């Protein structure tokens, strides 16, 4: 007589098995989504939710946008111009929703080419792809050149001429390429550490400016409503063909500080886990964090 059979699988083993099954199903769904557009899944999906956000956030660069924009604020519209960036942030959230929808609909690498091709035709998609490649190439070399020309000499106390700067720029570029080729996972890990450092440092700088400024009695609240040299009845004027009010002129400049970078995670959608959900979320998180931290930093600087 044979007794009843019992399942000897432990709860932990059963939970792990369910996790593996879910991961396998997710991978299969992602592969099917890619194949629907005529591709075969080749990349390993190693980019998670935070890494996807970190990639976009590092592209958006809160610090670069803030310090490039702050001079324009004072020169064009005075301290009151900071509130233009709040208007811009709200507008960009609507743009971000459109991008997020496209990212969910087309979870493919190379957003400019992929989206342009499917929304219009392959010729326009190819032109957008080449333009995007040109922008990335120029901006990467430009950032690395500035790093080699200013940051490295200050860090390592040496005098850099034009020849040495070019050499150091090439070395930095080769190092970046090696990191990318070596491992997507390692690249994501390095980028995540850098983003966490930037967030901590920028938030710390805001607190330091506000606290130290308050203790030393250096706050100038009027700066936040001062129109500066541009004050006058035409400050908010929409103007005409050749003139425009300072407030509206600054709007066109403010878009630069937050309009680019947040969509960067879509470029690696085919290497992202559950891309149709993770990538759109990372885009919106990047826009919200970038706009919020940038506004706090600029208000602290102006105050």
Coordinates of C-alpha atoms in Angstrom, one line a residue:
X1 CA 0.0 0.0 0.0
X2 CA 1.4 3.3 -1.1
X3 CA 1.0 6.3 1.2
X4 CA 0.1 9.9 0.0
X5 CA 2.8 11.9 -1.6
X6 CA 3.8 15.2 0.0
X7 CA 5.4 18.3 -1.6
X8 CA 8.8 18.7 0.1
X9 CA 9.6 22.0 -1.6
X10 CA 10.3 24.7 1.0
X11 CA 8.4 28.0 0.9
X12 CA 11.6 29.8 0.0
X13 CA 12.3 27.4 -2.9
X14 CA 8.7 27.8 -4.1
X15 CA 9.0 31.6 -4.0
X16 CA 12.3 31.5 -5.9
X17 CA 10.7 29.2 -8.5
X18 CA 7.8 31.7 -9.0
X19 CA 10.3 34.5 -9.3
X20 CA 12.3 32.6 -12.0
X21 CA 9.0 31.9 -13.8
X22 CA 8.0 35.5 -13.7
X23 CA 11.4 36.7 -14.9
X24 CA 11.3 34.1 -17.7
X25 CA 7.8 35.3 -18.8
X26 CA 8.9 38.9 -18.7
X27 CA 12.0 38.2 -20.8
X28 CA 9.8 36.3 -23.3
X29 CA 7.4 39.2 -23.5
X30 CA 10.2 41.7 -24.1
X31 CA 11.7 39.5 -26.8
X32 CA 8.3 39.2 -28.4
X33 CA 7.9 43.0 -28.3
X34 CA 11.2 43.5 -30.0
X35 CA 10.6 40.8 -32.6
X36 CA 7.3 42.4 -33.5
X37 CA 9.3 45.3 -35.0
X38 CA 11.5 43.0 -37.0
X39 CA 14.4 42.5 -34.6
X40 CA 15.7 39.5 -32.7
X41 CA 16.5 40.0 -29.0
X42 CA 20.4 40.1 -28.7
X43 CA 21.1 42.3 -25.7
X44 CA 21.1 41.0 -22.2
X45 CA 18.5 42.8 -20.1
X46 CA 20.6 44.0 -17.1
X47 CA 19.4 47.6 -16.6
X48 CA 16.9 47.9 -13.8
X49 CA 14.6 50.7 -12.7
X50 CA 17.1 52.8 -10.8
X51 CA 19.8 52.4 -13.4
X52 CA 17.4 53.5 -16.1
X53 CA 16.5 56.6 -14.0
X54 CA 20.2 57.2 -13.3
X55 CA 21.1 57.1 -17.0
X56 CA 18.5 59.8 -17.8
X57 CA 19.2 61.9 -14.8
X58 CA 22.9 62.0 -15.6
X59 CA 22.1 63.1 -19.2
X60 CA 19.8 65.8 -17.9
X61 CA 22.5 67.1 -15.6
X62 CA 21.0 69.4 -12.9
X63 CA 24.3 71.2 -12.2
X64 CA 25.2 72.0 -15.9
X65 CA 21.7 73.3 -16.6
X66 CA 21.6 75.4 -13.4
X67 CA 25.0 77.1 -13.7
X68 CA 24.6 77.8 -17.4
X69 CA 21.2 79.3 -16.9
X70 CA 21.8 81.4 -13.7
X71 CA 23.8 84.0 -15.6
X72 CA 21.1 84.4 -18.2
X73 CA 18.5 84.8 -15.5
X74 CA 20.3 87.9 -14.0
X75 CA 21.4 89.4 -17.3
X76 CA 18.0 89.1 -19.0
X77 CA 15.2 89.1 -16.4
X78 CA 16.7 89.7 -13.0
X79 CA 16.1 87.3 -10.0
X80 CA 12.4 87.1 -10.8
X81 CA 13.3 85.2 -13.9
X82 CA 13.8 82.1 -11.8
X83 CA 10.0 81.6 -11.8
X84 CA 10.1 81.1 -15.6
X85 CA 11.8 77.7 -14.9
X86 CA 8.7 76.6 -12.9
X87 CA 6.5 77.4 -15.9
X88 CA 9.0 75.5 -18.1
X89 CA 9.0 72.5 -15.8
X90 CA 5.2 72.2 -16.0
X91 CA 5.2 72.4 -19.8
X92 CA 8.0 69.9 -20.1
X93 CA 6.0 67.4 -18.0
X94 CA 3.4 67.3 -20.8
X95 CA 6.2 66.8 -23.3
X96 CA 7.6 64.0 -21.1
X97 CA 4.2 62.3 -21.1
X98 CA 4.3 62.1 -24.9
X99 CA 7.8 60.7 -24.8
X100 CA 6.8 58.2 -22.2
X101 CA 3.9 57.0 -24.3
X102 CA 6.2 56.6 -27.3
X103 CA 8.8 54.7 -25.2
X104 CA 6.1 52.3 -24.0
X105 CA 4.7 51.8 -27.5
X106 CA 8.2 51.3 -29.2
X107 CA 10.5 49.7 -26.6
X108 CA 13.5 49.7 -29.0
X109 CA 17.1 51.0 -28.8
X110 CA 17.8 54.3 -30.6
X111 CA 14.8 56.4 -29.9
X112 CA 15.4 59.1 -32.6
X113 CA 15.6 56.6 -35.5
X114 CA 13.0 54.2 -34.2
X115 CA 10.3 56.7 -33.3
X116 CA 11.0 58.9 -36.4
X117 CA 10.7 55.9 -38.6
X118 CA 7.5 54.6 -37.2
X119 CA 5.8 57.9 -36.8
X120 CA 6.7 59.1 -40.3
X121 CA 9.0 57.0 -42.6
X122 CA 12.5 55.4 -42.6
X123 CA 14.1 58.3 -44.5
X124 CA 13.1 60.8 -41.8
X125 CA 14.0 58.3 -39.1
X126 CA 17.5 57.9 -40.6
X127 CA 18.1 61.7 -40.7
X128 CA 17.0 62.0 -37.1
X129 CA 19.3 59.1 -36.1
X130 CA 22.3 60.7 -37.8
X131 CA 21.5 64.1 -36.2
X132 CA 21.3 62.4 -32.8
X133 CA 24.6 60.6 -33.3
X134 CA 26.2 63.9 -34.3
X135 CA 24.8 65.6 -31.2
X136 CA 26.0 62.8 -28.9
X137 CA 29.5 62.7 -30.5
X138 CA 30.1 66.5 -30.3
X139 CA 28.7 66.8 -26.8
X140 CA 30.8 63.9 -25.5
X141 CA 34.0 65.2 -26.9
X142 CA 33.2 68.7 -25.7
X143 CA 32.5 67.6 -22.1
X144 CA 35.6 65.4 -22.1
X145 CA 37.7 68.3 -23.4
X146 CA 36.5 70.7 -20.7
X147 CA 37.3 67.9 -18.1
X148 CA 40.8 67.6 -19.5
X149 CA 41.3 71.3 -19.8
X150 CA 40.0 72.5 -16.4
X151 CA 39.2 69.8 -13.9
X152 CA 42.2 67.4 -14.3
X153 CA 44.8 70.2 -14.0
X154 CA 43.1 71.5 -10.9
X155 CA 42.9 68.0 -9.3
X156 CA 46.4 66.9 -10.1
X157 CA 48.2 70.3 -10.0
X158 CA 49.8 70.4 -13.4
X159 CA 49.9 73.0 -16.2
X160 CA 48.1 71.8 -19.4
X161 CA 48.8 73.1 -22.9
X162 CA 46.7 72.5 -25.9
X163 CA 48.6 69.3 -27.0
X164 CA 48.4 67.7 -23.5
X165 CA 44.7 68.6 -23.3
X166 CA 43.9 66.9 -26.6
X167 CA 45.9 63.8 -25.4
X168 CA 44.1 63.7 -22.1
X169 CA 40.7 64.1 -23.9
X170 CA 41.6 61.1 -26.2
X171 CA 42.6 59.0 -23.1
X172 CA 39.3 59.8 -21.4
X173 CA 37.3 58.9 -24.5
X174 CA 39.1 55.6 -24.9
X175 CA 38.5 54.8 -21.2
X176 CA 34.8 55.5 -21.7
X177 CA 34.6 53.3 -24.8
X178 CA 36.4 50.5 -23.0
X179 CA 33.9 50.7 -20.1
X180 CA 30.9 50.6 -22.4
X181 CA 32.3 47.7 -24.4
X182 CA 33.4 45.8 -21.4
X183 CA 30.1 45.6 -19.6
X184 CA 26.7 47.3 -19.6
X185 CA 26.2 46.2 -16.0
X186 CA 29.5 47.8 -14.9
X187 CA 28.7 51.0 -16.9
X188 CA 25.3 51.2 -15.2
X189 CA 26.9 50.7 -11.7
X190 CA 29.4 53.5 -12.3
X191 CA 26.8 55.8 -13.6
X192 CA 24.5 55.0 -10.6
X193 CA 27.3 55.9 -8.1
X194 CA 27.9 59.2 -9.9
X195 CA 24.2 60.1 -9.9
X196 CA 23.8 59.4 -6.2
X197 CA 26.9 61.5 -5.5
X198 CA 25.4 64.4 -7.6
X199 CA 22.1 64.2 -5.8
X200 CA 23.7 64.2 -2.4
X201 CA 26.1 67.1 -3.3
X202 CA 23.4 69.3 -4.9
X203 CA 20.9 68.9 -2.1
X204 CA 23.7 69.4 0.4
X205 CA 24.7 72.6 -1.4
X206 CA 21.1 73.9 -1.3
X207 CA 20.9 73.3 2.5
X208 CA 24.3 74.8 3.0
X209 CA 23.4 78.0 1.1
X210 CA 20.1 78.5 2.9
X211 CA 21.4 77.7 6.4
X212 CA 24.7 79.6 6.2
X213 CA 23.0 82.5 4.5
X214 CA 20.4 82.7 7.1
X215 CA 22.8 82.4 10.0
X216 CA 25.1 85.1 8.6
X217 CA 22.1 87.4 7.7
X218 CA 22.9 87.3 4.0
X219 CA 19.4 86.5 2.6
X220 CA 18.0 89.0 0.2
X221 CA 14.4 87.9 -0.3
X222 CA 13.7 90.8 -2.7
X223 CA 16.0 89.2 -5.2
X224 CA 13.3 86.6 -5.9
X225 CA 10.9 89.3 -7.3
X226 CA 13.5 91.7 -8.6
X227 CA 13.3 92.4 -12.3
X228 CA 16.8 93.7 -12.5
X229 CA 17.9 96.0 -15.4
X230 CA 15.0 94.7 -17.5
X231 CA 12.3 96.3 -15.2
X232 CA 9.6 98.3 -16.9
X233 CA 6.2 98.1 -18.4
X234 CA 7.5 95.8 -21.2
X235 CA 8.8 93.1 -18.8
X236 CA 5.9 90.7 -19.5
X237 CA 5.2 92.0 -23.0
X238 CA 4.7 89.4 -25.8
X239 CA 6.3 91.9 -28.2
X240 CA 6.2 91.7 -31.9
X241 CA 8.4 90.5 -34.8
X242 CA 11.6 92.1 -33.5
X243 CA 10.9 92.7 -29.8
X244 CA 9.9 90.6 -26.8
X245 CA 9.6 91.1 -23.1
X246 CA 12.4 89.9 -20.8
X247 CA 10.2 87.3 -19.1
X248 CA 9.2 85.6 -22.4
X249 CA 12.8 85.8 -23.8
X250 CA 14.0 83.8 -20.8
X251 CA 11.4 81.1 -21.4
X252 CA 13.2 80.1 -24.7
X253 CA 16.5 80.0 -22.8
X254 CA 15.1 78.1 -19.8
X255 CA 14.0 75.1 -22.0
X256 CA 17.7 74.3 -22.6
X257 CA 18.2 73.5 -18.9
X258 CA 15.6 70.8 -18.7
X259 CA 14.5 69.9 -22.3
X260 CA 17.2 67.4 -23.0
X261 CA 18.5 64.2 -21.4
X262 CA 15.4 62.9 -19.7
X263 CA 14.7 60.6 -22.7
X264 CA 18.1 59.1 -22.6
X265 CA 16.9 55.8 -21.0
X266 CA 14.9 55.0 -24.1
X267 CA 18.2 54.7 -26.1
X268 CA 18.9 51.5 -24.1
X269 CA 15.4 50.1 -23.9
X270 CA 16.5 46.8 -25.4
X271 CA 18.9 46.3 -22.5
X272 CA 16.3 47.3 -19.8
X273 CA 14.3 44.9 -17.8
X274 CA 10.5 45.4 -18.3
X275 CA 11.3 48.3 -20.6
X276 CA 7.7 49.1 -21.5
X277 CA 7.0 50.0 -17.8
X278 CA 10.5 51.0 -16.5
X279 CA 11.6 53.4 -19.2
X280 CA 8.5 55.7 -19.2
X281 CA 8.6 55.8 -15.4
X282 CA 12.3 56.7 -15.5
X283 CA 11.6 59.5 -17.9
X284 CA 9.0 61.1 -15.7
X285 CA 11.0 60.6 -12.5
X286 CA 14.0 62.4 -14.2
X287 CA 11.8 65.3 -15.2
X288 CA 10.3 65.7 -11.7
X289 CA 13.6 65.4 -9.9
X290 CA 15.5 67.6 -12.3
X291 CA 12.9 70.4 -12.2
X292 CA 12.5 70.2 -8.4
X293 CA 16.2 70.2 -7.5
X294 CA 17.1 72.8 -10.1
X295 CA 14.4 75.1 -8.8
X296 CA 15.6 74.7 -5.2
X297 CA 19.2 75.3 -6.2
X298 CA 18.5 78.4 -8.2
X299 CA 16.2 79.9 -5.5
X300 CA 19.0 79.3 -2.9
X301 CA 21.6 80.9 -5.2
X302 CA 19.4 84.0 -5.9
X303 CA 18.2 84.2 -2.2

